[in-house]
Amino acid sequence: MKISVIDNMRQFKELLDVFAEVFEWEDNVVDDAYLSNCLNNKNFLAFAAKIDDTIVGGMTAHILPNYEKCKSSIYIYDLAVKESFQKQGIGKCLINFLLEYGKNNNIHDVFVDTEQCDNEDAIAFYNKTAFDLEIKVLQYSYNIDK
């Protein structure tokens, strides 16, 4: 298994297909121009976990500039591994790859949110990784597209 940075549209769409399968997304098609803008944004990260040149998992994250320190934070937006490849250490490899990326790129911390209700698998996964701190928070979201 190999972890690599996604830098082309074909791989990004493959990763989005994995996300759609794992998260059971429906009708979540975004046009190529928008996806290209995401890939070209220096604060957007996309990583793929590949086995024999097939993407079996991956992660997207956002670099968030910090005004309290001279280092940024990374927010993990999505992380998924195809069900048939889960519990093989691929997710942990993705986390470790991101942590190493952070060490090499002036990053202060990495954080992730996960819903507490009906999300036991994600909670169990993150509890097995190298995160130093778990803080229970409420997240409020404002839908602008109403």
PDB file of N, CA, C and O in Angstrom, residues 35-74:
ATOM      1  N   LEU A  35     -13.840  21.374  -9.065  1.00  0.00           N
ATOM      2  CA  LEU A  35     -12.901  20.406  -8.507  1.00  0.00           C
ATOM      3  C   LEU A  35     -11.459  20.797  -8.805  1.00  0.00           C
ATOM      4  O   LEU A  35     -10.575  20.659  -7.962  1.00  0.00           O
ATOM      5  N   SER A  36     -11.237  21.321 -10.001  1.00  0.00           N
ATOM      6  CA  SER A  36      -9.900  21.774 -10.380  1.00  0.00           C
ATOM      7  C   SER A  36      -9.446  22.923  -9.480  1.00  0.00           C
ATOM      8  O   SER A  36      -8.280  22.975  -9.047  1.00  0.00           O
ATOM      9  N   ASN A  37     -10.354  23.839  -9.174  1.00  0.00           N
ATOM     10  CA  ASN A  37     -10.032  24.938  -8.258  1.00  0.00           C
ATOM     11  C   ASN A  37      -9.647  24.405  -6.877  1.00  0.00           C
ATOM     12  O   ASN A  37      -8.729  24.932  -6.240  1.00  0.00           O
ATOM     13  N   CYS A  38     -10.351  23.378  -6.429  1.00  0.00           N
ATOM     14  CA  CYS A  38      -9.996  22.770  -5.141  1.00  0.00           C
ATOM     15  C   CYS A  38      -8.570  22.240  -5.196  1.00  0.00           C
ATOM     16  O   CYS A  38      -7.749  22.538  -4.324  1.00  0.00           O
ATOM     17  N   LEU A  39      -8.278  21.448  -6.218  1.00  0.00           N
ATOM     18  CA  LEU A  39      -6.947  20.844  -6.332  1.00  0.00           C
ATOM     19  C   LEU A  39      -5.841  21.890  -6.443  1.00  0.00           C
ATOM     20  O   LEU A  39      -4.727  21.652  -5.978  1.00  0.00           O
ATOM     21  N   ASN A  40      -6.131  23.024  -7.049  1.00  0.00           N
ATOM     22  CA  ASN A  40      -5.127  24.066  -7.243  1.00  0.00           C
ATOM     23  C   ASN A  40      -5.005  25.019  -6.054  1.00  0.00           C
ATOM     24  O   ASN A  40      -4.132  25.878  -6.041  1.00  0.00           O
ATOM     25  N   ASN A  41      -5.863  24.861  -5.059  1.00  0.00           N
ATOM     26  CA  ASN A  41      -5.814  25.709  -3.866  1.00  0.00           C
ATOM     27  C   ASN A  41      -4.682  25.217  -2.967  1.00  0.00           C
ATOM     28  O   ASN A  41      -4.673  24.058  -2.538  1.00  0.00           O
ATOM     29  N   LYS A  42      -3.735  26.092  -2.659  1.00  0.00           N
ATOM     30  CA  LYS A  42      -2.578  25.686  -1.852  1.00  0.00           C
ATOM     31  C   LYS A  42      -2.951  25.288  -0.433  1.00  0.00           C
ATOM     32  O   LYS A  42      -2.162  24.632   0.256  1.00  0.00           O
ATOM     33  N   ASN A  43      -4.138  25.629   0.026  1.00  0.00           N
ATOM     34  CA  ASN A  43      -4.584  25.261   1.367  1.00  0.00           C
ATOM     35  C   ASN A  43      -5.498  24.042   1.390  1.00  0.00           C
ATOM     36  O   ASN A  43      -6.107  23.733   2.410  1.00  0.00           O
ATOM     37  N   PHE A  44      -5.606  23.368   0.247  1.00  0.00           N
ATOM     38  CA  PHE A  44      -6.413  22.150   0.149  1.00  0.00           C
ATOM     39  C   PHE A  44      -5.473  20.978  -0.064  1.00  0.00           C
ATOM     40  O   PHE A  44      -4.576  21.034  -0.905  1.00  0.00           O
ATOM     41  N   LEU A  45      -5.666  19.926   0.716  1.00  0.00           N
ATOM     42  CA  LEU A  45      -4.834  18.732   0.606  1.00  0.00           C
ATOM     43  C   LEU A  45      -5.699  17.535   0.259  1.00  0.00           C
ATOM     44  O   LEU A  45      -6.806  17.387   0.796  1.00  0.00           O
ATOM     45  N   ALA A  46      -5.197  16.687  -0.616  1.00  0.00           N
ATOM     46  CA  ALA A  46      -5.877  15.439  -0.953  1.00  0.00           C
ATOM     47  C   ALA A  46      -4.822  14.344  -1.060  1.00  0.00           C
ATOM     48  O   ALA A  46      -3.812  14.510  -1.750  1.00  0.00           O
ATOM     49  N   PHE A  47      -5.051  13.243  -0.351  1.00  0.00           N
ATOM     50  CA  PHE A  47      -4.119  12.127  -0.334  1.00  0.00           C
ATOM     51  C   PHE A  47      -4.865  10.847  -0.695  1.00  0.00           C
ATOM     52  O   PHE A  47      -6.019  10.675  -0.310  1.00  0.00           O
ATOM     53  N   ALA A  48      -4.179   9.957  -1.399  1.00  0.00           N
ATOM     54  CA  ALA A  48      -4.773   8.687  -1.792  1.00  0.00           C
ATOM     55  C   ALA A  48      -3.984   7.534  -1.200  1.00  0.00           C
ATOM     56  O   ALA A  48      -2.752   7.583  -1.134  1.00  0.00           O
ATOM     57  N   ALA A  49      -4.700   6.510  -0.783  1.00  0.00           N
ATOM     58  CA  ALA A  49      -4.094   5.239  -0.389  1.00  0.00           C
ATOM     59  C   ALA A  49      -4.342   4.288  -1.547  1.00  0.00           C
ATOM     60  O   ALA A  49      -5.493   4.046  -1.922  1.00  0.00           O
ATOM     61  N   LYS A  50      -3.257   3.766  -2.118  1.00  0.00           N
ATOM     62  CA  LYS A  50      -3.375   2.911  -3.307  1.00  0.00           C
ATOM     63  C   LYS A  50      -2.826   1.523  -3.036  1.00  0.00           C
ATOM     64  O   LYS A  50      -1.809   1.366  -2.372  1.00  0.00           O
ATOM     65  N   ILE A  51      -3.496   0.565  -3.607  1.00  0.00           N
ATOM     66  CA  ILE A  51      -3.004  -0.805  -3.676  1.00  0.00           C
ATOM     67  C   ILE A  51      -3.044  -1.182  -5.152  1.00  0.00           C
ATOM     68  O   ILE A  51      -4.107  -1.105  -5.793  1.00  0.00           O
ATOM     69  N   ASP A  52      -1.893  -1.544  -5.695  1.00  0.00           N
ATOM     70  CA  ASP A  52      -1.792  -1.898  -7.119  1.00  0.00           C
ATOM     71  C   ASP A  52      -2.410  -0.828  -8.018  1.00  0.00           C
ATOM     72  O   ASP A  52      -3.219  -1.127  -8.895  1.00  0.00           O
ATOM     73  N   ASP A  53      -2.082   0.428  -7.785  1.00  0.00           N
ATOM     74  CA  ASP A  53      -2.551   1.570  -8.573  1.00  0.00           C
ATOM     75  C   ASP A  53      -4.061   1.813  -8.503  1.00  0.00           C
ATOM     76  O   ASP A  53      -4.612   2.553  -9.316  1.00  0.00           O
ATOM     77  N   THR A  54      -4.741   1.177  -7.558  1.00  0.00           N
ATOM     78  CA  THR A  54      -6.166   1.424  -7.344  1.00  0.00           C
ATOM     79  C   THR A  54      -6.334   2.167  -6.031  1.00  0.00           C
ATOM     80  O   THR A  54      -5.791   1.753  -4.998  1.00  0.00           O
ATOM     81  N   ILE A  55      -7.084   3.264  -6.061  1.00  0.00           N
ATOM     82  CA  ILE A  55      -7.337   4.026  -4.837  1.00  0.00           C
ATOM     83  C   ILE A  55      -8.360   3.274  -3.991  1.00  0.00           C
ATOM     84  O   ILE A  55      -9.487   3.034  -4.432  1.00  0.00           O
ATOM     85  N   VAL A  56      -7.940   2.891  -2.786  1.00  0.00           N
ATOM     86  CA  VAL A  56      -8.814   2.158  -1.870  1.00  0.00           C
ATOM     87  C   VAL A  56      -9.219   3.010  -0.671  1.00  0.00           C
ATOM     88  O   VAL A  56     -10.042   2.594   0.139  1.00  0.00           O
ATOM     89  N   GLY A  57      -8.647   4.198  -0.574  1.00  0.00           N
ATOM     90  CA  GLY A  57      -8.973   5.101   0.516  1.00  0.00           C
ATOM     91  C   GLY A  57      -8.289   6.428   0.297  1.00  0.00           C
ATOM     92  O   GLY A  57      -7.521   6.602  -0.656  1.00  0.00           O
ATOM     93  N   GLY A  58      -8.586   7.359   1.169  1.00  0.00           N
ATOM     94  CA  GLY A  58      -7.943   8.653   1.040  1.00  0.00           C
ATOM     95  C   GLY A  58      -8.488   9.649   2.033  1.00  0.00           C
ATOM     96  O   GLY A  58      -9.344   9.333   2.874  1.00  0.00           O
ATOM     97  N   MET A  59      -7.969  10.857   1.888  1.00  0.00           N
ATOM     98  CA  MET A  59      -8.298  11.909   2.836  1.00  0.00           C
ATOM     99  C   MET A  59      -8.219  13.254   2.145  1.00  0.00           C
ATOM    100  O   MET A  59      -7.384  13.460   1.262  1.00  0.00           O
ATOM    101  N   THR A  60      -9.104  14.156   2.548  1.00  0.00           N
ATOM    102  CA  THR A  60      -8.982  15.560   2.168  1.00  0.00           C
ATOM    103  C   THR A  60      -8.870  16.364   3.453  1.00  0.00           C
ATOM    104  O   THR A  60      -9.403  15.983   4.499  1.00  0.00           O
ATOM    105  N   ALA A  61      -8.156  17.481   3.354  1.00  0.00           N
ATOM    106  CA  ALA A  61      -7.943  18.316   4.530  1.00  0.00           C
ATOM    107  C   ALA A  61      -7.714  19.754   4.076  1.00  0.00           C
ATOM    108  O   ALA A  61      -7.420  20.008   2.897  1.00  0.00           O
ATOM    109  N   HIS A  62      -7.843  20.660   5.018  1.00  0.00           N
ATOM    110  CA  HIS A  62      -7.660  22.083   4.730  1.00  0.00           C
ATOM    111  C   HIS A  62      -6.620  22.655   5.685  1.00  0.00           C
ATOM    112  O   HIS A  62      -6.679  22.401   6.890  1.00  0.00           O
ATOM    113  N   ILE A  63      -5.702  23.415   5.127  1.00  0.00           N
ATOM    114  CA  ILE A  63      -4.733  24.133   5.943  1.00  0.00           C
ATOM    115  C   ILE A  63      -5.374  25.452   6.353  1.00  0.00           C
ATOM    116  O   ILE A  63      -5.859  26.203   5.505  1.00  0.00           O
ATOM    117  N   LEU A  64      -5.394  25.701   7.651  1.00  0.00           N
ATOM    118  CA  LEU A  64      -6.022  26.903   8.192  1.00  0.00           C
ATOM    119  C   LEU A  64      -4.947  27.803   8.786  1.00  0.00           C
ATOM    120  O   LEU A  64      -4.321  27.443   9.788  1.00  0.00           O
ATOM    121  N   PRO A  65      -4.716  28.967   8.188  1.00  0.00           N
ATOM    122  CA  PRO A  65      -3.730  29.893   8.759  1.00  0.00           C
ATOM    123  C   PRO A  65      -4.131  30.268  10.182  1.00  0.00           C
ATOM    124  O   PRO A  65      -5.306  30.392  10.510  1.00  0.00           O
ATOM    125  N   ASN A  66      -3.142  30.429  11.024  1.00  0.00           N
ATOM    126  CA  ASN A  66      -3.374  30.720  12.435  1.00  0.00           C
ATOM    127  C   ASN A  66      -2.825  32.102  12.752  1.00  0.00           C
ATOM    128  O   ASN A  66      -1.728  32.441  12.340  1.00  0.00           O
ATOM    129  N   TYR A  67      -3.543  32.897  13.490  1.00  0.00           N
ATOM    130  CA  TYR A  67      -3.071  34.232  13.847  1.00  0.00           C
ATOM    131  C   TYR A  67      -2.529  34.273  15.281  1.00  0.00           C
ATOM    132  O   TYR A  67      -2.029  35.288  15.724  1.00  0.00           O
ATOM    133  N   GLU A  68      -2.604  33.162  16.013  1.00  0.00           N
ATOM    134  CA  GLU A  68      -2.048  33.108  17.364  1.00  0.00           C
ATOM    135  C   GLU A  68      -0.614  32.606  17.368  1.00  0.00           C
ATOM    136  O   GLU A  68       0.123  32.835  18.317  1.00  0.00           O
ATOM    137  N   LYS A  69      -0.239  31.889  16.325  1.00  0.00           N
ATOM    138  CA  LYS A  69       1.089  31.321  16.201  1.00  0.00           C
ATOM    139  C   LYS A  69       1.569  31.563  14.774  1.00  0.00           C
ATOM    140  O   LYS A  69       0.782  31.880  13.900  1.00  0.00           O
ATOM    141  N   CYS A  70       2.839  31.383  14.557  1.00  0.00           N
ATOM    142  CA  CYS A  70       3.389  31.501  13.204  1.00  0.00           C
ATOM    143  C   CYS A  70       3.353  30.161  12.495  1.00  0.00           C
ATOM    144  O   CYS A  70       4.198  29.852  11.661  1.00  0.00           O
ATOM    145  N   LYS A  71       2.381  29.350  12.860  1.00  0.00           N
ATOM    146  CA  LYS A  71       2.177  28.045  12.235  1.00  0.00           C
ATOM    147  C   LYS A  71       0.688  27.876  11.969  1.00  0.00           C
ATOM    148  O   LYS A  71      -0.145  28.449  12.666  1.00  0.00           O
ATOM    149  N   SER A  72       0.370  27.067  10.992  1.00  0.00           N
ATOM    150  CA  SER A  72      -1.026  26.811  10.641  1.00  0.00           C
ATOM    151  C   SER A  72      -1.528  25.538  11.296  1.00  0.00           C
ATOM    152  O   SER A  72      -0.768  24.767  11.871  1.00  0.00           O
ATOM    153  N   SER A  73      -2.841  25.313  11.163  1.00  0.00           N
ATOM    154  CA  SER A  73      -3.480  24.075  11.598  1.00  0.00           C
ATOM    155  C   SER A  73      -3.984  23.343  10.364  1.00  0.00           C
ATOM    156  O   SER A  73      -4.202  23.952   9.317  1.00  0.00           O
ATOM    157  N   ILE A  74      -4.191  22.049  10.500  1.00  0.00           N
ATOM    158  CA  ILE A  74      -4.825  21.270   9.434  1.00  0.00           C
ATOM    159  C   ILE A  74      -6.105  20.672   9.986  1.00  0.00           C
ATOM    160  O   ILE A  74      -6.108  20.065  11.063  1.00  0.00           O
TER     161      ILE A  74
END
